[in-house]
Structure formats: C-alpha cells, structure tokens
Amino acid sequence: MKPGRDTPLNPTVNDIARVAQVSLATVDRVLNERPGVRKTTVEKVNRAIADLGYVRDTAAANLARRRIYRFLFILPATNNEFVDLIEQQVNDLSQGLKRDRTQVSCLRVPAFDPMALADAINALNPAQVDGVAIFGPETPSVRDSISRLRAHDVSVVSLVSDIPSSERNAYVGIDNIAAGRTAAQLMGRFLGPVTGDVLVMTGSMLARDHLERRLGFDEVMARDFPNLTVLASLEGRDDPDLIERLLPQALASGRDILGIYSSAAGNAGLVRYIDHHRGPTHPIIIAHELTPLSRMALGGGLFDAVISQDSGHLVRSAVRIMRAHSDNAPINMAQERIRIDVYIKENLPPDPGSTTGG
C-alpha cells in the first residue's frame, strides 16, 4: 500500500487491522511484542504499520492499560553528600512523576560491598520492577545479578560508575577517565614548574569510577607534568574518621606534598583535617562533586577546584532511559550525555539551599 488519497492522516490500530486483514487483538499482540502470533502475521502487521506511517501513542496506550512504571535506584549506604544529593533528587522527582503513572524509589546497600549489592539485586522480584539504576562496583556477582534482571526484561542503567561488562542497557554519568585528565590539568597548571609530590585520595580502587579517574589523572600527569610525582592512592572508603586518621601519616611522611587530588566525593575528613591544620599555605586541592561541604570549602579557600556532575540530570536521565527501554522507544543520547562541570571560587553557582536573594 502506498500513501495516497485513501491513506488516513492519523492512522489507528483499526486501520492497521483493516490493512493487514487481522483482528484488533492480533494487532495489540504485535504492538506489545506478546507471543502467540505467527511470524508471517507479525510481518503483515509490521508492513501495514510502515505503509500507514502509524506512530504509536505510548502514553495513551499505557493509560488505557493502566500501566504503572516502577523504577528503583540502588545507591551505596555511605557517608557521602553526593549520594545523599542523588537520593534527594530521586525523592523530589518521584512527586512530579506520579501524574505520569511512574513510581521512583531508592534502596541503600553497604558501600564497596559487591556481595551485598548482588544480594539486593537478586532479592528483587522482576515482576514488580520495570527498571533499576545501579550505583555500585563491577564484579562477577554483580554482573550475574544484572543478567538475571535482563533475562526478565527489566531495564538496567549503571549510574555514576559504569559496569560495561554486564548486560546493562546504558551508562549514565560523566566520562570518568576524562574527569581524571581534567583534574590533572588543573593540578599541574595550578602548581606550575615546581618539583614535588601529589597525593591521591580515593574511596576504593575496587570502584570503577575511582579507578578510571586515577588512570586519567596518571596519564596526563606523566605526559604533561613530569616535575610532579603522583603517590599511591590513599583509600578512605568514604569514611571521614578513617581519612582523618590516614592523612597525618601521609602528609608527615617527609615528602614534599604540594597537591591533593580527592577523586571521591567523601571529603568531610579531608576538610576537617586541612581546616584544623591550616597554616600560611596548604596543598592545592582538587576535589569531586559540588555538595554543600565542597561548596563551603571552595568558597573558603580550602579547595582550589571542584569537578562535578549534575545530580538532577543523572536522575532524570536514568528515568528517561529506563522508560524508553520499557517502551521500546528511541533514546536521544545527546540529551542524556552528562557533562563535566569545573568550579572554582569565582564561578560558584548560587547555593540552591540559600534563602537569600530575590
């Protein structure tokens, strides 16, 4: 059938059934990819859809079926303001999504514990969840648990830290290797031609986002700033008290530590230590994620730069991608690309929690 005088301007499922010479029930099965339809019949229906130029109104179809989308964010239970911001964004978004028949919720699991994460994923009932956004480590046990969800057609998004060896549908977060390279350029340019050491603080080298940031940082430091020696990573596991205990030994090791790169977002211990031991000078500090604490440290001169990603964009993007996969709809990846933001004291955006201003 070619478009012409008899082609409806706004074709419906009734038009598809008429052109394909099948029942409305068969058209519905094909549109929703349900079993029980012969291959030749599926081809006839799809050909009629293409000839008619039919575009499915997914929202109307879901409303007619009274479908509710159920999306879950699995986040690490850690003393980390950035993770708290993500959970806050999820909670805020869930209120506005109720009118779109979408339920969004959070589940916290122990941080840097792949078995606890895998157990939490395996405990999910695939019949009661349409999509899961996972912020956690990449291990065989986590990959296997993701495979189980995908086998039941649950969409899976890796969040902040990618799990590329799994069957996840998409990754939502910044390019962490590029973020590490950015930190190195900032560190090297801030320090200039002096000779000395740079300390790297991380949450855990088992976390892919932290590992990738370190790889990017090392690459640029070795290539562009050979006058600076990058020391072994100090793993703080997002524990402020542990970080505060580790720093004195690291900074009093007899080495000339000129800079600190904090590749994780758990900066409370670092801020406390530097603030309590502040002298006429302190190391150049490059940190991650614009949180209330890092904003204060940047504005107060403790931090020199903060590399960040928009927590709201992360959450909205993850929800859009999970919903698109649930609907077999296209994804605008340009819209979902999370950019790397760099903040210094002079370009700090207004504090969203501030009550001042017009």
Tab-separated table of N, CA and C in Angstrom, residues 160-222:
chain	number	residue	atom	x	y	z
A	160	VAL	N	26.735	6.660	37.591
A	160	VAL	CA	27.959	7.290	38.112
A	160	VAL	C	29.191	6.444	37.835
A	161	SER	N	29.123	5.145	38.177
A	161	SER	CA	30.226	4.219	37.937
A	161	SER	C	29.740	3.136	36.988
A	162	ASP	N	30.368	3.006	35.837
A	162	ASP	CA	29.854	2.104	34.804
A	162	ASP	C	30.131	0.640	35.136
A	163	ILE	N	29.317	-0.238	34.549
A	163	ILE	CA	29.503	-1.689	34.651
A	163	ILE	C	29.443	-2.234	33.225
A	164	PRO	N	30.416	-1.886	32.379
A	164	PRO	CA	30.308	-2.178	30.945
A	164	PRO	C	30.364	-3.655	30.588
A	165	SER	N	30.922	-4.490	31.468
A	165	SER	CA	31.000	-5.923	31.164
A	165	SER	C	29.677	-6.631	31.434
A	166	SER	N	28.698	-5.919	31.972
A	166	SER	CA	27.389	-6.502	32.260
A	166	SER	C	26.451	-6.304	31.069
A	167	GLU	N	25.231	-6.761	31.223
A	167	GLU	CA	24.212	-6.606	30.183
A	167	GLU	C	23.366	-5.357	30.414
A	168	ARG	N	23.908	-4.390	31.149
A	168	ARG	CA	23.145	-3.163	31.405
A	168	ARG	C	22.782	-2.489	30.079
A	169	ASN	N	21.652	-1.775	30.083
A	169	ASN	CA	21.177	-1.115	28.866
A	169	ASN	C	21.960	0.146	28.536
A	170	ALA	N	22.386	0.876	29.567
A	170	ALA	CA	23.071	2.152	29.322
A	170	ALA	C	23.825	2.561	30.572
A	171	TYR	N	24.769	3.476	30.387
A	171	TYR	CA	25.501	4.086	31.493
A	171	TYR	C	25.122	5.560	31.559
A	172	VAL	N	24.847	6.039	32.767
A	172	VAL	CA	24.521	7.444	32.980
A	172	VAL	C	25.536	8.024	33.961
A	173	GLY	N	26.366	8.915	33.465
A	173	GLY	CA	27.390	9.541	34.299
A	173	GLY	C	28.434	10.189	33.415
A	174	ILE	N	29.351	10.903	34.042
A	174	ILE	CA	30.417	11.540	33.278
A	174	ILE	C	31.421	10.500	32.791
A	175	ASP	N	32.240	10.913	31.831
A	175	ASP	CA	33.388	10.120	31.405
A	175	ASP	C	34.434	10.278	32.505
A	176	ASN	N	34.611	9.237	33.329
A	176	ASN	CA	35.465	9.370	34.498
A	176	ASN	C	36.943	9.457	34.152
A	177	ILE	N	37.359	8.839	33.050
A	177	ILE	CA	38.748	8.985	32.622
A	177	ILE	C	39.008	10.441	32.232
A	178	ALA	N	38.077	11.043	31.493
A	178	ALA	CA	38.215	12.455	31.118
A	178	ALA	C	38.196	13.353	32.352
A	179	ALA	N	37.411	12.979	33.365
A	179	ALA	CA	37.374	13.765	34.599
A	179	ALA	C	38.734	13.724	35.292
A	180	GLY	N	39.368	12.548	35.304
A	180	GLY	CA	40.699	12.445	35.894
A	180	GLY	C	41.727	13.250	35.126
A	181	ARG	N	41.621	13.228	33.801
A	181	ARG	CA	42.526	14.042	32.982
A	181	ARG	C	42.341	15.529	33.288
A	182	THR	N	41.078	15.932	33.438
A	182	THR	CA	40.781	17.330	33.754
A	182	THR	C	41.407	17.721	35.085
A	183	ALA	N	41.287	16.850	36.089
A	183	ALA	CA	41.876	17.127	37.404
A	183	ALA	C	43.383	17.291	37.301
A	184	ALA	N	44.024	16.461	36.473
A	184	ALA	CA	45.478	16.545	36.314
A	184	ALA	C	45.891	17.858	35.666
A	185	GLN	N	45.159	18.284	34.648
A	185	GLN	CA	45.483	19.557	34.005
A	185	GLN	C	45.352	20.713	34.999
A	186	LEU	N	44.289	20.684	35.798
A	186	LEU	CA	44.105	21.736	36.794
A	186	LEU	C	45.240	21.710	37.815
A	187	MET	N	45.569	20.517	38.307
A	187	MET	CA	46.612	20.391	39.316
A	187	MET	C	47.953	20.892	38.777
A	188	GLY	N	48.318	20.411	37.580
A	188	GLY	CA	49.600	20.796	37.009
A	188	GLY	C	49.703	22.283	36.728
A	189	ARG	N	48.623	22.863	36.226
A	189	ARG	CA	48.650	24.291	35.906
A	189	ARG	C	48.628	25.155	37.166
A	190	PHE	N	47.912	24.711	38.205
A	190	PHE	CA	47.909	25.459	39.462
A	190	PHE	C	49.297	25.436	40.115
A	191	LEU	N	49.974	24.281	40.068
A	191	LEU	CA	51.261	24.150	40.748
A	191	LEU	C	52.417	24.755	39.948
A	192	GLY	N	52.324	24.724	38.627
A	192	GLY	CA	53.389	25.316	37.817
A	192	GLY	C	54.629	24.437	37.757
A	193	PRO	N	55.808	25.039	37.558
A	193	PRO	CA	57.017	24.253	37.285
A	193	PRO	C	57.731	23.710	38.516
A	194	VAL	N	57.132	23.835	39.705
A	194	VAL	CA	57.806	23.362	40.916
A	194	VAL	C	57.931	21.843	40.902
A	195	THR	N	58.849	21.327	41.714
A	195	THR	CA	59.045	19.884	41.837
A	195	THR	C	58.520	19.427	43.189
A	196	GLY	N	57.742	18.346	43.185
A	196	GLY	CA	57.195	17.835	44.439
A	196	GLY	C	56.247	16.689	44.185
A	197	ASP	N	55.467	16.345	45.205
A	197	ASP	CA	54.595	15.175	45.165
A	197	ASP	C	53.124	15.582	45.200
A	198	VAL	N	52.296	14.703	44.626
A	198	VAL	CA	50.844	14.875	44.649
A	198	VAL	C	50.224	13.623	45.253
A	199	LEU	N	49.391	13.824	46.262
A	199	LEU	CA	48.698	12.723	46.927
A	199	LEU	C	47.322	12.533	46.296
A	200	VAL	N	46.945	11.269	46.046
A	200	VAL	CA	45.621	10.961	45.506
A	200	VAL	C	44.813	10.252	46.580
A	201	MET	N	43.649	10.817	46.904
A	201	MET	CA	42.722	10.183	47.851
A	201	MET	C	41.548	9.610	47.072
A	202	THR	N	41.156	8.394	47.409
A	202	THR	CA	40.054	7.751	46.706
A	202	THR	C	39.170	7.016	47.698
A	203	GLY	N	37.999	6.601	47.236
A	203	GLY	CA	37.132	5.810	48.096
A	203	GLY	C	37.613	4.383	48.159
A	204	SER	N	37.708	3.751	46.984
A	204	SER	CA	38.201	2.379	46.875
A	204	SER	C	38.646	2.153	45.449
A	205	MET	N	39.791	1.499	45.295
A	205	MET	CA	40.258	1.179	43.948
A	205	MET	C	39.464	0.031	43.341
A	206	LEU	N	38.510	-0.534	44.091
A	206	LEU	CA	37.590	-1.522	43.525
A	206	LEU	C	36.434	-0.831	42.801
A	207	ALA	N	36.267	0.468	43.046
A	207	ALA	CA	35.197	1.226	42.395
A	207	ALA	C	35.684	1.693	41.025
A	208	ARG	N	34.955	1.343	39.973
A	208	ARG	CA	35.421	1.639	38.621
A	208	ARG	C	35.557	3.134	38.366
A	209	ASP	N	34.630	3.948	38.892
A	209	ASP	CA	34.735	5.386	38.656
A	209	ASP	C	36.013	5.950	39.275
A	210	HIS	N	36.368	5.492	40.479
A	210	HIS	CA	37.594	5.963	41.120
A	210	HIS	C	38.827	5.459	40.369
A	211	LEU	N	38.785	4.211	39.916
A	211	LEU	CA	39.914	3.655	39.170
A	211	LEU	C	40.119	4.399	37.856
A	212	GLU	N	39.042	4.691	37.149
A	212	GLU	CA	39.160	5.394	35.872
A	212	GLU	C	39.672	6.817	36.068
A	213	ARG	N	39.220	7.481	37.127
A	213	ARG	CA	39.713	8.830	37.389
A	213	ARG	C	41.222	8.805	37.663
A	214	ARG	N	41.658	7.790	38.397
A	214	ARG	CA	43.091	7.676	38.676
A	214	ARG	C	43.869	7.409	37.386
A	215	LEU	N	43.340	6.574	36.514
A	215	LEU	CA	44.022	6.292	35.249
A	215	LEU	C	44.168	7.552	34.408
A	216	GLY	N	43.093	8.329	34.303
A	216	GLY	CA	43.148	9.569	33.545
A	216	GLY	C	44.095	10.580	34.165
A	217	PHE	N	44.095	10.646	35.488
A	217	PHE	CA	44.971	11.576	36.209
A	217	PHE	C	46.431	11.220	35.962
A	218	ASP	N	46.774	9.935	36.109
A	218	ASP	CA	48.158	9.493	35.923
A	218	ASP	C	48.639	9.744	34.500
A	219	GLU	N	47.762	9.514	33.532
A	219	GLU	CA	48.139	9.680	32.124
A	219	GLU	C	48.609	11.103	31.840
A	220	VAL	N	47.819	12.081	32.279
A	220	VAL	CA	48.149	13.478	31.985
A	220	VAL	C	49.320	13.962	32.841
A	221	MET	N	49.376	13.548	34.092
A	221	MET	CA	50.484	13.983	34.947
A	221	MET	C	51.819	13.487	34.397
A	222	ALA	N	51.859	12.227	33.962
A	222	ALA	CA	53.112	11.679	33.434
A	222	ALA	C	53.493	12.341	32.114
